[in-house]
């Protein structure tokens, strides 16, 4: 197998254009598992670790530009105040070793419906910046996931950065697994309050062939908060609102039965997580 190791971004794009079947490798925590189990034997690996600019993040206006090489460990340590939902999700990924190597870009590249980044990215309307020798594309997160482990990348494109809006209100991330650590989500849920726009963002994981938002739930809670003047009066949220919100989140899922959990259990878990996440975030908003 060929091992390509560009040291600059233009070199990486040239290498991908010349070798569209080359598999990019960042942290390697998905790629190496595939290779070790001989599930996949690509003609070439394209190692992006020597491209220094991918290992940086910067804030531009209200958005964090998270380079494709920034690890979960750094996301947690350096960005928990700006991107609390993503940092919470990152804390649940694998183990310290996996978080030291693994990246949000790798999670997007793998596009597993169970990936932990996705619900947090969906809840805040992230944009994925991808590039090829043909130019740059900015893909809204909702258009990035095409199917189980399939994403919108063309064969010559690489993910350069994830553009994640800085939090303007409380955010939450909930995950259910068969144990408390080193576990793939049986179901997971991300939520973000956007007080400026007076709306609530959601993201569901391990709940459908692709990560997705619960749009009816977002609309319902938006209208309920608006009708009661809650964004201004910051009154406690009625339990009936959170319960209905949870039901609508569950209704937005189309989960499967598998070894990790039944579809029915997943839908129920989503309704409970959504109820809790909304209440936790709302109570935090009231105290600000
Ligand atoms: C023991 C273990 C536990 C795990 N636990 C979790 C967990 O709890 N939650 C979770 O979500 N995941 C988990 N994972 C999966 C994995 O750690 C994550 O998906 C991680 O985000 C992958 O990031 P990476 O940088 O290591 O990606 P890599 O393995 O390097 O790449 C993953 C995919 O993305 C592609 N890719 C990488 N970088 C780019 C780029 N710049 N442009 C285009 N494509 C790119 C690769 O070609 C590959 O298809 C676990 C894995 C292991 C081995």
Short mmCIF file of C-alpha atoms and ligand atoms in Angstrom, two decimals:
data_model
loop_
_atom_site.label_atom_id
_atom_site.label_comp_id
_atom_site.label_asym_id
_atom_site.label_seq_id
_atom_site.Cartn_x
_atom_site.Cartn_y
_atom_site.Cartn_z
CA UNK A 1 0.00 0.00 0.00
CA UNK A 2 1.28 3.45 -0.87
CA UNK A 3 1.72 5.90 1.98
CA UNK A 4 1.38 9.53 0.94
CA UNK A 5 2.52 12.14 3.42
CA UNK A 6 2.07 15.72 2.20
CA UNK A 7 3.46 18.51 4.37
CA UNK A 8 1.32 21.36 3.01
CA UNK A 9 -2.39 21.71 2.25
CA UNK A 10 -1.90 22.33 -1.51
CA UNK A 11 0.25 19.17 -1.64
CA UNK A 12 -2.50 17.24 0.15
CA UNK A 13 -5.10 18.43 -2.38
CA UNK A 14 -2.80 17.53 -5.30
CA UNK A 15 -2.21 14.08 -3.81
CA UNK A 16 -5.96 13.46 -3.38
CA UNK A 17 -6.68 14.65 -6.93
CA UNK A 18 -4.00 12.33 -8.31
CA UNK A 19 -5.12 9.41 -6.06
CA UNK A 20 -8.88 9.71 -5.55
CA UNK A 21 -8.99 6.22 -3.99
CA UNK A 22 -6.41 7.16 -1.34
CA UNK A 23 -7.95 7.04 2.14
CA UNK A 24 -7.23 10.15 4.24
CA UNK A 25 -5.98 9.41 7.73
CA UNK A 26 -6.08 11.94 10.57
CA UNK A 27 -6.21 10.38 14.06
CA UNK A 28 -6.55 6.92 12.52
CA UNK A 29 -8.94 5.71 15.22
CA UNK A 30 -11.45 4.58 12.58
CA UNK A 31 -9.09 3.95 9.66
CA UNK A 32 -6.70 1.69 11.60
CA UNK A 33 -9.56 -0.46 12.91
CA UNK A 34 -10.74 -1.01 9.32
CA UNK A 35 -7.20 -1.96 8.24
CA UNK A 36 -6.51 -4.18 11.24
CA UNK A 37 -9.67 -6.19 10.64
CA UNK A 38 -8.90 -6.30 6.92
CA UNK A 39 -12.31 -4.84 6.15
CA UNK A 40 -10.79 -2.45 3.70
CA UNK A 41 -7.48 -2.47 1.82
CA UNK A 42 -7.14 0.87 0.01
CA UNK A 43 -4.43 1.34 -2.63
CA UNK A 44 -3.02 4.27 -0.66
CA UNK A 45 -3.25 6.12 2.64
CA UNK A 46 -3.08 9.90 2.65
CA UNK A 47 -1.65 10.95 6.00
CA UNK A 48 -2.71 14.51 6.88
CA UNK A 49 -0.85 14.75 10.18
CA UNK A 50 2.12 16.69 8.77
CA UNK A 51 -0.12 19.48 7.41
CA UNK A 52 0.43 21.96 10.24
CA UNK A 53 -2.42 24.33 9.41
CA UNK A 54 -5.00 21.59 10.03
CA UNK A 55 -3.90 21.45 13.67
CA UNK A 56 -5.18 24.92 14.48
CA UNK A 57 -8.45 26.55 15.41
CA UNK A 58 -9.33 30.22 15.33
CA UNK A 59 -12.34 32.35 16.04
CA UNK A 60 -13.67 34.50 13.19
CA UNK A 61 -16.52 36.76 14.33
CA UNK A 62 -19.05 34.40 15.92
CA UNK A 63 -17.64 31.16 14.50
CA UNK A 64 -14.88 28.78 15.51
CA UNK A 65 -12.94 27.45 12.54
CA UNK A 66 -11.92 24.05 13.84
CA UNK A 67 -9.05 22.64 11.77
CA UNK A 68 -9.46 19.03 10.69
CA UNK A 69 -6.48 17.94 12.81
CA UNK A 70 -7.65 19.32 16.18
CA UNK A 71 -8.16 16.39 18.58
CA UNK A 72 -11.12 15.83 20.90
CA UNK A 73 -8.79 16.37 23.86
CA UNK A 74 -7.92 19.85 22.60
CA UNK A 75 -11.56 20.58 21.73
CA UNK A 76 -12.48 19.82 25.34
CA UNK A 77 -9.56 21.71 26.91
CA UNK A 78 -9.51 24.75 24.64
CA UNK A 79 -13.07 25.17 23.39
CA UNK A 80 -15.42 24.10 26.19
CA UNK A 81 -16.52 27.71 26.81
CA UNK A 82 -17.07 28.59 23.16
CA UNK A 83 -18.48 25.24 21.99
CA UNK A 84 -19.94 23.64 25.14
CA UNK A 85 -22.21 21.17 23.30
CA UNK A 86 -19.41 19.83 21.13
CA UNK A 87 -17.06 19.66 24.12
CA UNK A 88 -19.66 17.67 26.09
CA UNK A 89 -20.06 15.28 23.17
CA UNK A 90 -16.26 15.00 22.83
CA UNK A 91 -15.94 14.03 26.50
CA UNK A 92 -18.05 10.93 25.82
CA UNK A 93 -15.89 9.67 22.92
CA UNK A 94 -13.93 6.46 23.59
CA UNK A 95 -11.11 6.78 26.11
CA UNK A 96 -8.37 9.37 26.75
CA UNK A 97 -6.18 7.63 24.15
CA UNK A 98 -8.93 7.79 21.50
CA UNK A 99 -9.69 11.42 22.38
CA UNK A 100 -5.98 12.31 22.07
CA UNK A 101 -5.93 11.07 18.47
CA UNK A 102 -9.55 11.26 17.24
CA UNK A 103 -10.97 14.35 15.56
CA UNK A 104 -14.33 15.86 14.65
CA UNK A 105 -13.24 15.80 10.98
CA UNK A 106 -12.60 12.05 11.28
CA UNK A 107 -16.06 11.61 12.80
CA UNK A 108 -17.49 13.47 9.78
CA UNK A 109 -15.35 11.44 7.38
CA UNK A 110 -16.59 8.19 8.90
CA UNK A 111 -20.20 9.54 8.94
CA UNK A 112 -21.39 6.81 11.30
CA UNK A 113 -24.98 7.45 12.42
CA UNK A 114 -23.68 6.82 15.96
CA UNK A 115 -20.82 9.35 15.86
CA UNK A 116 -20.92 11.59 18.91
CA UNK A 117 -20.03 14.89 17.22
CA UNK A 118 -22.97 14.92 14.87
CA UNK A 119 -25.89 15.81 17.21
CA UNK A 120 -23.86 18.68 18.70
CA UNK A 121 -22.90 19.95 15.23
CA UNK A 122 -26.51 19.72 13.97
CA UNK A 123 -27.94 21.61 16.95
CA UNK A 124 -25.86 24.69 16.10
CA UNK A 125 -26.03 24.67 12.26
CA UNK A 126 -22.38 23.88 11.64
CA UNK A 127 -20.86 24.20 8.18
CA UNK A 128 -18.27 21.73 6.87
CA UNK A 129 -15.55 23.32 4.77
CA UNK A 130 -14.19 20.94 2.16
CA UNK A 131 -11.67 21.60 -0.57
CA UNK A 132 -10.19 20.05 -3.69
CA UNK A 133 -7.90 21.36 -6.42
CA UNK A 134 -11.16 22.54 -8.02
CA UNK A 135 -11.98 24.89 -5.16
CA UNK A 136 -13.68 25.25 -1.76
CA UNK A 137 -17.22 24.17 -0.84
CA UNK A 138 -19.02 25.05 2.36
CA UNK A 139 -21.56 22.33 3.08
CA UNK A 140 -24.32 22.96 5.66
CA UNK A 141 -24.21 20.10 8.14
CA UNK A 142 -27.76 19.00 7.33
CA UNK A 143 -26.64 18.28 3.75
CA UNK A 144 -23.41 16.51 4.69
CA UNK A 145 -24.82 13.13 5.76
CA UNK A 146 -26.11 11.12 2.81
CA UNK A 147 -26.63 7.63 4.26
CA UNK A 148 -25.15 5.08 6.65
CA UNK A 149 -21.41 5.92 6.64
CA UNK A 150 -21.84 8.01 3.49
CA UNK A 151 -21.16 11.73 3.26
CA UNK A 152 -21.21 14.49 0.65
CA UNK A 153 -17.44 14.46 -0.07
CA UNK A 154 -16.42 14.01 -3.71
CA UNK A 155 -13.53 11.57 -4.31
CA UNK A 156 -11.01 14.40 -4.74
CA UNK A 157 -12.18 16.44 -1.73
CA UNK A 158 -10.78 16.71 1.80
CA UNK A 159 -12.31 18.22 4.91
CA UNK A 160 -10.31 21.29 5.85
CA UNK A 161 -12.26 22.65 8.80
CA UNK A 162 -15.55 22.56 10.65
CA UNK A 163 -17.14 25.99 11.09
CA UNK A 164 -18.98 25.85 14.40
CA UNK A 165 -20.97 28.88 15.65
CA UNK A 166 -19.90 30.04 19.11
CA UNK A 167 -22.59 29.29 21.72
CA UNK A 168 -24.97 32.14 22.48
CA UNK A 169 -26.93 30.16 25.08
CA UNK A 170 -26.81 26.93 27.10
CA UNK A 171 -26.15 23.65 25.30
CA UNK A 172 -26.53 20.01 26.31
CA UNK A 173 -25.45 16.62 25.07
CA UNK A 174 -26.85 13.28 26.28
CA UNK A 175 -25.70 9.77 25.36
CA UNK A 176 -26.96 6.34 26.28
CA UNK A 177 -24.68 3.35 25.95
CA UNK A 178 -24.45 -0.15 27.32
CA UNK A 179 -21.84 1.07 29.81
CA UNK A 180 -20.48 4.40 30.98
CA UNK A 181 -17.31 4.76 28.89
CA UNK A 182 -15.66 3.41 25.73
CA UNK A 183 -19.04 2.85 24.21
CA UNK A 184 -20.80 3.51 20.93
CA UNK A 185 -24.04 5.40 21.49
CA UNK A 186 -27.23 3.37 21.62
CA UNK A 187 -28.87 6.75 21.20
CA UNK A 188 -27.62 10.31 21.66
CA UNK A 189 -29.07 13.80 21.59
CA UNK A 190 -27.71 17.33 21.29
CA UNK A 191 -29.55 20.54 22.12
CA UNK A 192 -28.69 24.23 21.84
CA UNK A 193 -30.67 27.25 22.95
CA UNK A 194 -30.29 30.24 20.62
CA UNK A 195 -31.72 33.12 22.70
CA UNK A 196 -30.82 35.77 20.08
CA UNK A 197 -32.94 34.02 17.46
CA UNK A 198 -35.35 32.74 20.12
CA UNK A 199 -35.15 29.16 18.89
CA UNK A 200 -33.96 25.73 19.99
CA UNK A 201 -31.66 23.52 17.88
CA UNK A 202 -31.57 19.73 18.05
CA UNK A 203 -29.53 16.79 16.79
CA UNK A 204 -30.26 13.06 17.02
CA UNK A 205 -27.68 10.28 16.80
CA UNK A 206 -27.92 6.47 16.53
CA UNK A 207 -31.56 7.10 15.73
CA UNK A 208 -31.81 6.86 11.93
CA UNK A 209 -29.60 6.00 8.93
CA UNK A 210 -28.03 9.44 9.27
CA UNK A 211 -27.75 11.93 12.11
CA UNK A 212 -30.69 14.35 11.82
CA UNK A 213 -32.57 17.22 13.42
CA UNK A 214 -36.01 16.95 15.00
CA UNK A 215 -37.63 19.80 13.11
CA UNK A 216 -41.20 19.38 14.40
CA UNK A 217 -39.88 19.35 17.97
CA UNK A 218 -37.86 22.52 17.29
CA UNK A 219 -40.90 24.23 15.82
CA UNK A 220 -43.17 23.15 18.67
CA UNK A 221 -40.88 24.34 21.44
CA UNK A 222 -40.11 27.56 19.55
CA UNK A 223 -43.81 28.37 19.37
CA UNK A 224 -44.45 27.36 22.98
CA UNK A 225 -41.61 29.56 24.28
CA UNK A 226 -42.74 32.42 22.11
CA UNK A 227 -46.42 32.18 23.08
CA UNK A 228 -45.60 32.23 26.81
CA UNK A 229 -43.05 35.05 26.49
CA UNK A 230 -40.54 32.71 28.13
CA UNK A 231 -37.41 34.09 26.48
CA UNK A 232 -38.09 37.40 28.24
CA UNK A 233 -39.79 36.39 31.49
CA UNK A 234 -37.47 33.35 32.00
CA UNK A 235 -40.23 31.55 33.88
CA UNK A 236 -39.86 27.84 34.65
CA UNK A 237 -40.77 25.72 31.65
CA UNK A 238 -43.97 23.69 32.15
CA UNK A 239 -43.32 19.96 32.25
CA UNK A 240 -46.01 19.48 29.59
CA UNK A 241 -43.87 21.46 27.11
CA UNK A 242 -40.77 19.36 27.80
CA UNK A 243 -42.80 16.13 27.59
CA UNK A 244 -44.32 17.05 24.24
CA UNK A 245 -40.89 18.15 23.01
CA UNK A 246 -39.49 14.73 24.03
CA UNK A 247 -42.34 12.93 22.24
CA UNK A 248 -41.70 14.91 19.05
CA UNK A 249 -37.96 14.19 19.21
CA UNK A 250 -38.74 10.47 19.50
CA UNK A 251 -41.17 10.78 16.59
CA UNK A 252 -38.40 12.28 14.43
CA UNK A 253 -36.30 9.13 14.83
CA UNK A 254 -36.44 6.00 12.70
CA UNK A 255 -34.14 3.70 14.64
CA UNK A 256 -33.30 0.04 14.06
CA UNK A 257 -33.29 -3.02 16.31
CA UNK A 258 -29.73 -4.27 16.76
CA UNK A 259 -27.46 -5.90 19.34
CA UNK A 260 -27.12 -2.63 21.23
CA UNK A 261 -30.81 -1.87 21.64
CA UNK A 262 -34.27 -2.20 20.19
CA UNK A 263 -35.88 0.51 18.08
CA UNK A 264 -38.53 0.96 20.77
CA UNK A 265 -35.94 1.44 23.48
CA UNK A 266 -34.04 3.96 21.35
CA UNK A 267 -37.16 6.05 20.69
CA UNK A 268 -38.05 6.00 24.38
CA UNK A 269 -34.48 6.92 25.36
CA UNK A 270 -34.56 9.86 22.95
CA UNK A 271 -37.77 11.21 24.46
CA UNK A 272 -36.27 11.02 27.96
CA UNK A 273 -32.95 12.59 26.91
CA UNK A 274 -34.70 15.39 25.01
CA UNK A 275 -36.96 16.16 27.99
CA UNK A 276 -33.99 16.30 30.35
CA UNK A 277 -31.72 18.24 28.00
CA UNK A 278 -34.38 20.91 27.44
CA UNK A 279 -35.05 21.29 31.16
CA UNK A 280 -31.33 21.44 32.06
CA UNK A 281 -30.60 24.00 29.34
CA UNK A 282 -33.67 26.06 30.19
CA UNK A 283 -32.86 26.16 33.91
CA UNK A 284 -29.32 27.29 33.05
CA UNK A 285 -30.75 30.02 30.82
CA UNK A 286 -33.00 31.23 33.66
CA UNK A 287 -30.00 31.63 35.96
CA UNK A 288 -27.87 33.64 33.50
C1 LIG B 1 -11.79 2.07 20.90
C2 LIG B 1 -12.57 3.09 20.10
C3 LIG B 1 -13.60 3.80 20.71
C4 LIG B 1 -14.34 4.73 19.99
N1 LIG B 1 -15.34 5.41 20.62
C5 LIG B 1 -16.07 6.31 19.94
C6 LIG B 1 -17.12 7.03 20.58
O1 LIG B 1 -17.40 6.87 21.77
N2 LIG B 1 -17.82 7.93 19.83
C7 LIG B 1 -17.55 8.16 18.50
O2 LIG B 1 -18.20 8.99 17.89
N3 LIG B 1 -16.55 7.48 17.87
C8 LIG B 1 -15.81 6.59 18.54
N4 LIG B 1 -14.82 5.89 17.91
C9 LIG B 1 -14.58 6.14 16.48
C10 LIG B 1 -13.52 7.23 16.19
O3 LIG B 1 -12.67 7.43 17.29
C11 LIG B 1 -14.17 8.55 15.82
O4 LIG B 1 -15.02 8.40 14.70
C12 LIG B 1 -13.15 9.66 15.53
O5 LIG B 1 -13.84 10.89 15.46
C13 LIG B 1 -12.39 9.44 14.23
O6 LIG B 1 -11.45 10.50 14.10
P1 LIG B 1 -9.98 10.23 13.51
O7 LIG B 1 -9.31 11.55 13.38
O8 LIG B 1 -9.27 9.19 14.28
O9 LIG B 1 -10.38 9.68 12.06
P2 LIG B 1 -9.61 8.70 11.07
O10 LIG B 1 -9.67 7.30 11.56
O11 LIG B 1 -8.28 9.24 10.71
O12 LIG B 1 -10.58 8.86 9.80
C14 LIG B 1 -11.96 8.50 9.88
C15 LIG B 1 -12.61 8.68 8.52
O13 LIG B 1 -12.56 10.03 8.12
C16 LIG B 1 -11.80 10.21 6.94
N5 LIG B 1 -11.05 11.44 7.12
C17 LIG B 1 -10.24 11.79 8.17
N6 LIG B 1 -9.78 13.03 8.00
C18 LIG B 1 -10.31 13.49 6.83
C19 LIG B 1 -10.20 14.73 6.14
N7 LIG B 1 -9.47 15.78 6.61
N8 LIG B 1 -10.88 14.85 4.97
C20 LIG B 1 -11.64 13.83 4.49
N9 LIG B 1 -11.78 12.64 5.11
C21 LIG B 1 -11.13 12.48 6.28
C22 LIG B 1 -10.94 8.96 6.83
O14 LIG B 1 -10.56 8.66 5.51
C23 LIG B 1 -11.89 7.92 7.40
O15 LIG B 1 -12.85 7.54 6.44
C24 LIG B 1 -14.04 4.96 18.61
C25 LIG B 1 -12.99 4.25 17.99
C26 LIG B 1 -12.26 3.34 18.73
C27 LIG B 1 -11.14 2.58 18.05
#
